[in-house]
Amino acid sequence: MRHLVLHPSAVLRRRADPVDTIDDGIVSLVEEMFQILEAEQGLGLAAPQVGASKRLFVTDGDEEHGGGKRVFINPKFILIDGLLEASEEGCLSLPNIRGSVRRQPHVIVEALDIDGKSFTLEGSALMARCWQHEMDHLDGVLIIDRMSVIDRIVNRKRLRAMESAGERD
Ligand code: NI
């Protein structure tokens, strides 16, 4: 059984590999990711967060804005639009750390579903933010890289404690 991977694990900083074939391994990875996401009551979870360096993420929530229980395999943005908006974000891999991140409010994502079928989906508000956050995970980027300088200072002690705990593992 896979488990949630926390900062400063190296897998969170790697650029994830594309999924070549949606085989049984990918299907069970996705099932386990949904279980972990549900247990953690999160909105989205990317494969590197469970130790799998693969380009896929899952979401669960906010049906209205393109959300719901969905899997995005080899996702890419075909549109990112609108003026940057700042909003507070957290991350399951960075417990107790929150900070303001600026993102664009309107995106269209193209990805494969679990059957290998291509789809495009439009997201706004919370889901547009969620997808950009999850896409960042696939490129090894975390919210601590994107948050404001002030939030970085606010979170500095917690972050240092997490990093030294990680080094002991
Ligand atoms: Ni995250």
Coordinates of C-alpha atoms and ligand atoms in Angstrom, one line a residue:
M1 CA 0.0 0.0 0.0
R2 CA 1.3 3.4 -1.0
H3 CA 1.4 6.3 1.5
L4 CA 1.6 10.0 1.4
V5 CA 5.1 11.3 0.7
L6 CA 6.1 14.5 2.6
H7 CA 8.5 17.3 1.9
P8 CA 11.6 17.1 1.6
S9 CA 11.3 13.8 -0.2
A10 CA 13.4 13.8 -3.5
V11 CA 10.5 12.4 -5.5
L12 CA 8.5 15.6 -5.0
R13 CA 11.3 17.5 -6.7
R14 CA 11.7 15.4 -9.8
R15 CA 10.1 16.0 -13.1
A16 CA 7.7 13.1 -13.5
D17 CA 7.7 10.8 -16.5
P18 CA 4.8 10.5 -19.0
V19 CA 2.6 7.4 -18.6
D20 CA 3.3 5.2 -21.6
T21 CA 0.7 2.5 -21.1
I22 CA -2.3 2.5 -18.8
D23 CA -1.6 -1.0 -17.4
D24 CA -2.7 -2.7 -14.2
G25 CA 0.0 -0.9 -12.3
I26 CA -1.4 2.5 -13.3
V27 CA -5.0 1.4 -12.5
S28 CA -4.0 0.3 -9.0
L29 CA -1.9 3.4 -8.5
V30 CA -5.0 5.5 -9.3
E31 CA -7.2 3.5 -7.0
E32 CA -4.8 3.9 -4.1
M33 CA -4.5 7.7 -4.8
F34 CA -8.3 8.1 -4.6
Q35 CA -8.2 6.2 -1.3
I36 CA -5.5 8.4 0.1
L37 CA -7.2 11.6 -1.2
E38 CA -10.4 10.5 0.5
A39 CA -8.7 9.7 3.8
E40 CA -6.9 13.0 3.8
Q41 CA -10.0 14.9 2.6
G42 CA -8.0 16.7 0.0
L43 CA -9.1 18.2 -3.3
G44 CA -6.3 16.9 -5.4
L45 CA -3.4 14.5 -5.3
A46 CA -0.5 14.0 -7.8
A47 CA 1.3 10.7 -8.3
P48 CA 4.7 12.0 -7.0
Q49 CA 3.0 12.6 -3.7
V50 CA 2.6 8.8 -3.2
G51 CA 6.1 8.1 -4.5
A52 CA 5.3 7.4 -8.1
S53 CA 7.1 9.7 -10.6
K54 CA 4.4 9.6 -13.2
R55 CA 2.5 12.4 -14.9
L56 CA -0.9 11.9 -13.5
F57 CA -3.1 13.4 -10.8
V58 CA -6.6 12.8 -9.3
T59 CA -9.2 15.2 -8.0
D60 CA -12.3 14.9 -5.9
G61 CA -14.6 17.8 -5.2
D62 CA -16.2 21.0 -6.4
E63 CA -18.4 19.5 -9.2
E64 CA -19.5 22.9 -10.3
H65 CA -16.2 24.2 -11.6
G66 CA -14.9 21.2 -13.5
G67 CA -14.2 19.2 -10.3
G68 CA -15.6 15.8 -9.2
K69 CA -13.8 12.5 -9.0
R70 CA -11.5 12.5 -12.0
V71 CA -8.2 11.2 -13.1
F72 CA -5.9 13.2 -15.4
I73 CA -3.2 11.2 -17.2
N74 CA -0.4 13.0 -19.1
P75 CA -2.2 16.3 -18.6
K76 CA -1.3 19.5 -20.3
F77 CA -2.9 23.0 -20.4
I78 CA -4.2 24.1 -23.7
L79 CA -5.2 27.5 -22.2
I80 CA -4.3 29.4 -19.1
D81 CA -6.1 32.7 -19.0
G82 CA -7.0 35.7 -16.8
L83 CA -5.4 38.0 -14.4
L84 CA -3.3 36.5 -11.6
E85 CA -5.3 36.1 -8.4
A86 CA -3.8 35.4 -5.0
S87 CA -5.4 32.9 -2.7
E88 CA -4.2 30.7 0.2
E89 CA -3.2 27.2 -0.7
G90 CA -2.1 24.2 1.3
C91 CA -0.6 20.9 0.2
L92 CA -0.9 17.3 1.7
S93 CA 2.8 16.9 1.3
L94 CA 3.4 20.1 3.4
P95 CA 1.2 19.6 6.5
N96 CA 0.5 22.8 8.5
I97 CA 2.0 25.1 5.8
R98 CA -0.2 27.5 4.0
G99 CA 0.5 30.5 1.9
S100 CA -0.8 32.8 -0.7
V101 CA -0.1 31.7 -4.3
R102 CA -0.9 33.8 -7.4
R103 CA -2.5 31.8 -10.2
Q104 CA -4.6 32.5 -13.3
P105 CA -8.3 31.8 -12.8
H106 CA -9.3 30.1 -16.0
V107 CA -7.7 27.0 -17.6
I108 CA -8.5 24.3 -20.1
V109 CA -6.7 21.0 -19.5
E110 CA -6.3 18.1 -21.9
A111 CA -5.6 14.7 -20.6
L112 CA -6.3 10.9 -20.8
D113 CA -8.8 9.2 -18.6
I114 CA -8.3 5.8 -17.1
D115 CA -9.5 4.1 -20.3
G116 CA -6.9 6.0 -22.3
K117 CA -9.5 8.3 -23.9
S118 CA -8.5 11.9 -24.4
F119 CA -10.7 14.6 -23.0
T120 CA -10.6 18.4 -22.5
L121 CA -12.1 20.1 -19.5
E122 CA -12.6 23.7 -18.6
G123 CA -11.9 24.8 -15.0
S124 CA -12.4 28.0 -13.2
A125 CA -12.1 29.3 -9.6
L126 CA -11.0 26.5 -7.2
M127 CA -10.5 23.8 -9.9
A128 CA -8.4 26.0 -12.1
R129 CA -6.2 26.6 -9.1
C130 CA -6.2 22.9 -8.0
W131 CA -5.2 21.7 -11.5
Q132 CA -2.3 24.2 -11.7
H133 CA -1.2 23.1 -8.2
E134 CA -1.3 19.4 -9.2
M135 CA 0.5 20.2 -12.5
D136 CA 3.2 21.9 -10.6
H137 CA 3.7 18.6 -8.6
L138 CA 4.4 16.8 -11.9
D139 CA 7.2 19.3 -12.6
G140 CA 8.7 19.1 -9.1
V141 CA 7.3 22.5 -8.0
L142 CA 5.8 23.0 -4.6
I143 CA 3.7 25.9 -3.1
I144 CA 6.8 27.0 -1.0
D145 CA 8.4 27.9 -4.4
R146 CA 5.5 30.1 -5.3
M147 CA 4.3 31.7 -2.1
S148 CA 4.9 35.3 -1.2
V149 CA 8.1 36.3 0.6
I150 CA 6.1 37.1 3.7
D151 CA 4.4 33.7 3.7
R152 CA 7.8 32.1 3.3
I153 CA 9.0 34.0 6.4
V154 CA 5.9 33.1 8.3
N155 CA 6.4 29.4 7.5
R156 CA 10.1 29.3 7.9
K157 CA 10.3 27.6 11.3
R158 CA 7.8 24.9 10.5
L159 CA 9.5 24.3 7.2
R160 CA 13.0 24.0 8.8
A161 CA 11.6 21.5 11.3
M162 CA 10.0 19.5 8.6
E163 CA 13.3 19.5 6.6
S164 CA 15.5 18.4 9.5
A165 CA 13.0 15.7 10.4
G166 CA 13.1 14.5 6.7
E167 CA 16.9 14.4 6.8
R168 CA 16.7 12.0 9.8
D169 CA 14.4 9.5 7.9
Ligands
NI1 NI 0.1 19.6 -3.3

